[in-house]
Structures are given as structure tokens and as C-alpha cells.
């Protein structure tokens, strides 16, 4: 309470009293009795003074009676007005309690729905993370297939359909992984927004609960309550106090924001389902395309290897026939050379015939013709032997090439079938199913 005002002490001023002079006629007693005569009143004055006292007493009584009547009326009016004001305040507080209860229920409902939606979105985010982890195995399988096929030997080191499908599959998996990572970030952001909005609604809800308890306690107050007292400083409007419109608008905005975040979360969950389903279908279709390309390529390699083996068998047979032919040619050349030796020896011996006996007779012509004929045959046989030897060399080279090609095809078949296709068994069957495990 404020301290009383302190008045500095000082001497009081003297009061000058003025005494009215009496206008009464002087008595005949003289100046000696003047002091006694000034202190007395006349009888009319005494009557008039008594009449004035009576009048003042009557007036005071009437005024007191009128004041008592007014006080009685004022007390009755004040009591009725106070009772009406208290009842009206109680009714207003009751309506306020209904408004607070309404918004509190709405906020609590929104908090529960937003919390449930956040949990569902968190589960979808977990599915995304598991799906992202599940793509590591397909990606490692594809990279391993590409690396294994790099070990093919040059004749088969071609950019075939399998290579194109594997590169397409690798690009598809990288795109899916990037999409899943971006969606995980988006889901994390949405979960954070949901929780922030939920926290705002919870703060508003807790304020509503506290305000409800306060107003409910205020409704229970009455004149017989023992815990009521004066609080003069509270009879004012706070500067930061809200209006009923802004108060309702605040809760409405919180609920509206929560509904927007919940709708965005629902749409994101639907998008996540679509992404996982589409990614699973794309991977399944691409996996089937790669497996089909591997099957076709392996069949082509098997056919090529089979044809090469058939050609190799034919080449081996041709080599054997050519070797036998070369042996026969050499034997034939040796036989013809033996006949040529005989013819040359006969001609040589006949060149020693004496004198006239050195005749160009029919045997001489026949021997010379035989030599010429044998020489022509020998040259032809030798040429044919050279051709056969060259053909044998070519056949040997062809055999080596065929054997090398067969080995290359066997290596390619081993890589594609044993290394790649057997390793692709680890490829997950369904990415959508893997996202739940």
C-alpha cells in the first residue's frame, strides 16, 4: 500500500476572531456595567436560536431518514445487480468453457490424427530405407556382371544386347537409388513439419486445458467461497490480451495448418507407395529383359560353339585326308623318280654305243619321250605336293583358329552362364516385398 503523505511540521498561524458589535440600545446603567451587558442575549434572540436548533434537528432527522431510505434502496439494487452480474459472469464463463472445450477436443483430435499420420509416414520412410538397402544387391550384381564380361577375350568382347541391357539396368538402379534418396529426404522433412505442427497444436491444447481449469475454478467461486480476496490490480485489460476473434482464429489456423500437413503427408505416402511399386516393376521388367538377353546370348554362343566344333571336326578330317594325300603324292613322286632314273640310265648307257650304232632309233625316241613325260608328271606332282602342303598348313592354321574360337566361346559361355547368370540368382525377386522385410 502507498505510504501516507508526510506533512512537514511548522507553527500554525494565529486566528483572528472578529466580534460583531451589538446594535442594541445602551442601558441607562452607565459605562460601569458595559462588560456584563455585552455577554448576554435578548429573549427574542434566545427564541430565535432555539427555533433554529429545532429546525436543524428536524432537517437532520429528515435528511437521515431520506438517506436511510436511499441506502435501503441502494443496498437492494446493489444486491440484485451484483447477483445478476455474478450470474451473468457465471453464464459467460460457462459459455467460454464450452468454447474452450470445443477447441480443446478439436485440437486433441487433430493431434491424435497427426500423430497417427506421422507414424504411418515414418513407416513409409522405413520402407524407403529398406528398399534403398535392397537395391545394393542388384547394383552389385550388375556391376559384377559387367566386370566379369570385361574378361571376355577380344573376339567375343562385343557390345551385344546383354551389354546394352546391363548398362540400362545399371542406369535404372542408379536412378531408382537417387529417387529413393530424394524421397527419403522429402519424407524426413515432412515428418519434421508434422511434428512441429503437432507441437504447436499441443502447446495450444495445453493452454486450452490450463485455461479450462482456470475458468472452471472461476465458475465454482461464489460469495461463500473461502479462497476469494481483493485483487484491485487485476481489474484491467492486458496489453497483450487477444480478442475472441483472434483467439478462435489462432486455434483455427493451427488446425488448418495441421490439416494441410496431414494432407501433404497422405499424398507423400501415396507417392511413396507408387514409387516403390513402380521401381519394383521397372526392376522386375529390366531383370527379365537382362535374363532373356543372357539366355539368347548363351544360345547364340552354344550354337556358334557347336558349329565351330562341327567345322573343327571337318577340318580335322580334311587335315587327315590332306596328310594322306601328301603321303601318296610323295610316294608317287618317288615312284616317278624311280622310273625317270631308269629312263635316264637307259639313255645314258645308250649314249655309249659305238660308231654307227649311235642311232636315233625308235627306242631312243621312246626313251626321250618317256623322260619328257615323266618330267612333266614329276613337275605336276611336285606342284600339287606344294599345294597340298600349303593346304595342310592352311588347314592347320584354320584348326588352330577354330580351337581358339571354341575356347573363346567356351570362356564366354562360362562367364555368361556360370559367372553372371548364376550370380544373378541373388537378385531380389521383388523390391516392394523387400521394402517390408
PDB file of N, CA and C in Angstrom, residues 149 152 156 158-164 292-308 405 409-410 412-413 416-417:
ATOM      1  N   UNK A 149      32.104 -59.714 -67.660  1.00  0.00           N
ATOM      2  CA  UNK A 149      32.058 -59.732 -69.117  1.00  0.00           C
ATOM      3  C   UNK A 149      33.187 -58.934 -69.739  1.00  0.00           C
ATOM      4  N   UNK A 152      35.983 -61.191 -71.106  1.00  0.00           N
ATOM      5  CA  UNK A 152      35.852 -61.960 -72.341  1.00  0.00           C
ATOM      6  C   UNK A 152      37.032 -61.670 -73.267  1.00  0.00           C
ATOM      7  N   UNK A 156      35.101 -62.140 -78.729  1.00  0.00           N
ATOM      8  CA  UNK A 156      33.744 -62.055 -78.167  1.00  0.00           C
ATOM      9  C   UNK A 156      33.537 -60.803 -77.319  1.00  0.00           C
ATOM     10  N   UNK A 158      32.340 -57.896 -77.403  1.00  0.00           N
ATOM     11  CA  UNK A 158      31.499 -57.051 -78.245  1.00  0.00           C
ATOM     12  C   UNK A 158      30.433 -56.395 -77.380  1.00  0.00           C
ATOM     13  N   UNK A 159      29.905 -55.286 -77.869  1.00  0.00           N
ATOM     14  CA  UNK A 159      28.785 -54.618 -77.201  1.00  0.00           C
ATOM     15  C   UNK A 159      27.510 -55.256 -77.741  1.00  0.00           C
ATOM     16  N   UNK A 160      27.114 -56.344 -77.109  1.00  0.00           N
ATOM     17  CA  UNK A 160      25.942 -57.075 -77.570  1.00  0.00           C
ATOM     18  C   UNK A 160      24.707 -56.596 -76.818  1.00  0.00           C
ATOM     19  N   UNK A 161      23.598 -57.272 -77.019  1.00  0.00           N
ATOM     20  CA  UNK A 161      22.347 -56.898 -76.369  1.00  0.00           C
ATOM     21  C   UNK A 161      22.428 -57.052 -74.859  1.00  0.00           C
ATOM     22  N   UNK A 162      23.178 -58.073 -74.413  1.00  0.00           N
ATOM     23  CA  UNK A 162      23.350 -58.258 -72.969  1.00  0.00           C
ATOM     24  C   UNK A 162      24.067 -57.059 -72.371  1.00  0.00           C
ATOM     25  N   UNK A 163      25.109 -56.595 -73.052  1.00  0.00           N
ATOM     26  CA  UNK A 163      25.851 -55.429 -72.554  1.00  0.00           C
ATOM     27  C   UNK A 163      24.952 -54.210 -72.464  1.00  0.00           C
ATOM     28  N   UNK A 164      24.156 -53.991 -73.514  1.00  0.00           N
ATOM     29  CA  UNK A 164      23.262 -52.827 -73.507  1.00  0.00           C
ATOM     30  C   UNK A 164      22.211 -52.934 -72.400  1.00  0.00           C
ATOM     31  N   UNK A 292      16.576 -62.592 -70.272  1.00  0.00           N
ATOM     32  CA  UNK A 292      16.251 -63.038 -71.622  1.00  0.00           C
ATOM     33  C   UNK A 292      17.414 -62.796 -72.575  1.00  0.00           C
ATOM     34  N   UNK A 293      18.059 -61.626 -72.427  1.00  0.00           N
ATOM     35  CA  UNK A 293      19.223 -61.345 -73.269  1.00  0.00           C
ATOM     36  C   UNK A 293      20.346 -62.333 -72.987  1.00  0.00           C
ATOM     37  N   UNK A 294      20.539 -62.670 -71.702  1.00  0.00           N
ATOM     38  CA  UNK A 294      21.561 -63.667 -71.363  1.00  0.00           C
ATOM     39  C   UNK A 294      21.216 -65.029 -71.982  1.00  0.00           C
ATOM     40  N   UNK A 295      19.949 -65.424 -71.887  1.00  0.00           N
ATOM     41  CA  UNK A 295      19.545 -66.707 -72.458  1.00  0.00           C
ATOM     42  C   UNK A 295      19.781 -66.737 -73.965  1.00  0.00           C
ATOM     43  N   UNK A 296      19.357 -65.654 -74.636  1.00  0.00           N
ATOM     44  CA  UNK A 296      19.550 -65.596 -76.086  1.00  0.00           C
ATOM     45  C   UNK A 296      21.034 -65.611 -76.441  1.00  0.00           C
ATOM     46  N   UNK A 297      21.814 -64.851 -75.676  1.00  0.00           N
ATOM     47  CA  UNK A 297      23.246 -64.802 -75.971  1.00  0.00           C
ATOM     48  C   UNK A 297      23.906 -66.151 -75.718  1.00  0.00           C
ATOM     49  N   UNK A 298      23.512 -66.818 -74.648  1.00  0.00           N
ATOM     50  CA  UNK A 298      24.083 -68.137 -74.367  1.00  0.00           C
ATOM     51  C   UNK A 298      23.694 -69.145 -75.448  1.00  0.00           C
ATOM     52  N   UNK A 299      22.441 -69.048 -75.932  1.00  0.00           N
ATOM     53  CA  UNK A 299      22.046 -69.927 -77.034  1.00  0.00           C
ATOM     54  C   UNK A 299      22.850 -69.626 -78.288  1.00  0.00           C
ATOM     55  N   UNK A 300      23.061 -68.334 -78.564  1.00  0.00           N
ATOM     56  CA  UNK A 300      23.886 -67.978 -79.717  1.00  0.00           C
ATOM     57  C   UNK A 300      25.303 -68.504 -79.561  1.00  0.00           C
ATOM     58  N   UNK A 301      25.851 -68.364 -78.368  1.00  0.00           N
ATOM     59  CA  UNK A 301      27.201 -68.865 -78.130  1.00  0.00           C
ATOM     60  C   UNK A 301      27.251 -70.387 -78.247  1.00  0.00           C
ATOM     61  N   UNK A 302      26.226 -71.057 -77.711  1.00  0.00           N
ATOM     62  CA  UNK A 302      26.185 -72.521 -77.841  1.00  0.00           C
ATOM     63  C   UNK A 302      26.102 -72.941 -79.307  1.00  0.00           C
ATOM     64  N   UNK A 303      25.245 -72.246 -80.068  1.00  0.00           N
ATOM     65  CA  UNK A 303      25.126 -72.575 -81.491  1.00  0.00           C
ATOM     66  C   UNK A 303      26.437 -72.303 -82.218  1.00  0.00           C
ATOM     67  N   UNK A 304      27.037 -71.154 -81.922  1.00  0.00           N
ATOM     68  CA  UNK A 304      28.305 -70.831 -82.570  1.00  0.00           C
ATOM     69  C   UNK A 304      29.383 -71.841 -82.190  1.00  0.00           C
ATOM     70  N   UNK A 305      29.430 -72.218 -80.918  1.00  0.00           N
ATOM     71  CA  UNK A 305      30.430 -73.195 -80.464  1.00  0.00           C
ATOM     72  C   UNK A 305      30.175 -74.556 -81.106  1.00  0.00           C
ATOM     73  N   UNK A 306      28.894 -74.920 -81.213  1.00  0.00           N
ATOM     74  CA  UNK A 306      28.573 -76.199 -81.852  1.00  0.00           C
ATOM     75  C   UNK A 306      28.978 -76.192 -83.321  1.00  0.00           C
ATOM     76  N   UNK A 307      28.665 -75.099 -84.021  1.00  0.00           N
ATOM     77  CA  UNK A 307      29.065 -75.016 -85.429  1.00  0.00           C
ATOM     78  C   UNK A 307      30.580 -75.015 -85.576  1.00  0.00           C
ATOM     79  N   UNK A 308      31.274 -74.314 -84.671  1.00  0.00           N
ATOM     80  CA  UNK A 308      32.733 -74.326 -84.726  1.00  0.00           C
ATOM     81  C   UNK A 308      33.283 -75.726 -84.483  1.00  0.00           C
ATOM     82  N   UNK A 405      38.766 -70.180 -81.286  1.00  0.00           N
ATOM     83  CA  UNK A 405      37.408 -69.649 -81.251  1.00  0.00           C
ATOM     84  C   UNK A 405      36.530 -70.480 -80.328  1.00  0.00           C
ATOM     85  N   UNK A 409      34.626 -69.093 -77.180  1.00  0.00           N
ATOM     86  CA  UNK A 409      33.188 -69.276 -76.969  1.00  0.00           C
ATOM     87  C   UNK A 409      32.927 -69.995 -75.651  1.00  0.00           C
ATOM     88  N   UNK A 410      33.755 -70.997 -75.337  1.00  0.00           N
ATOM     89  CA  UNK A 410      33.575 -71.688 -74.056  1.00  0.00           C
ATOM     90  C   UNK A 410      33.802 -70.744 -72.891  1.00  0.00           C
ATOM     91  N   UNK A 412      33.354 -67.478 -72.994  1.00  0.00           N
ATOM     92  CA  UNK A 412      32.212 -66.549 -72.967  1.00  0.00           C
ATOM     93  C   UNK A 412      30.990 -67.223 -72.359  1.00  0.00           C
ATOM     94  N   UNK A 413      30.779 -68.504 -72.739  1.00  0.00           N
ATOM     95  CA  UNK A 413      29.642 -69.236 -72.156  1.00  0.00           C
ATOM     96  C   UNK A 413      29.837 -69.403 -70.655  1.00  0.00           C
ATOM     97  N   UNK A 416      29.134 -65.934 -69.053  1.00  0.00           N
ATOM     98  CA  UNK A 416      27.732 -65.533 -69.077  1.00  0.00           C
ATOM     99  C   UNK A 416      26.853 -66.473 -68.257  1.00  0.00           C
ATOM    100  N   UNK A 417      27.135 -67.785 -68.355  1.00  0.00           N
ATOM    101  CA  UNK A 417      26.238 -68.731 -67.718  1.00  0.00           C
ATOM    102  C   UNK A 417      26.638 -69.051 -66.284  1.00  0.00           C
TER     103      UNK A 417
END
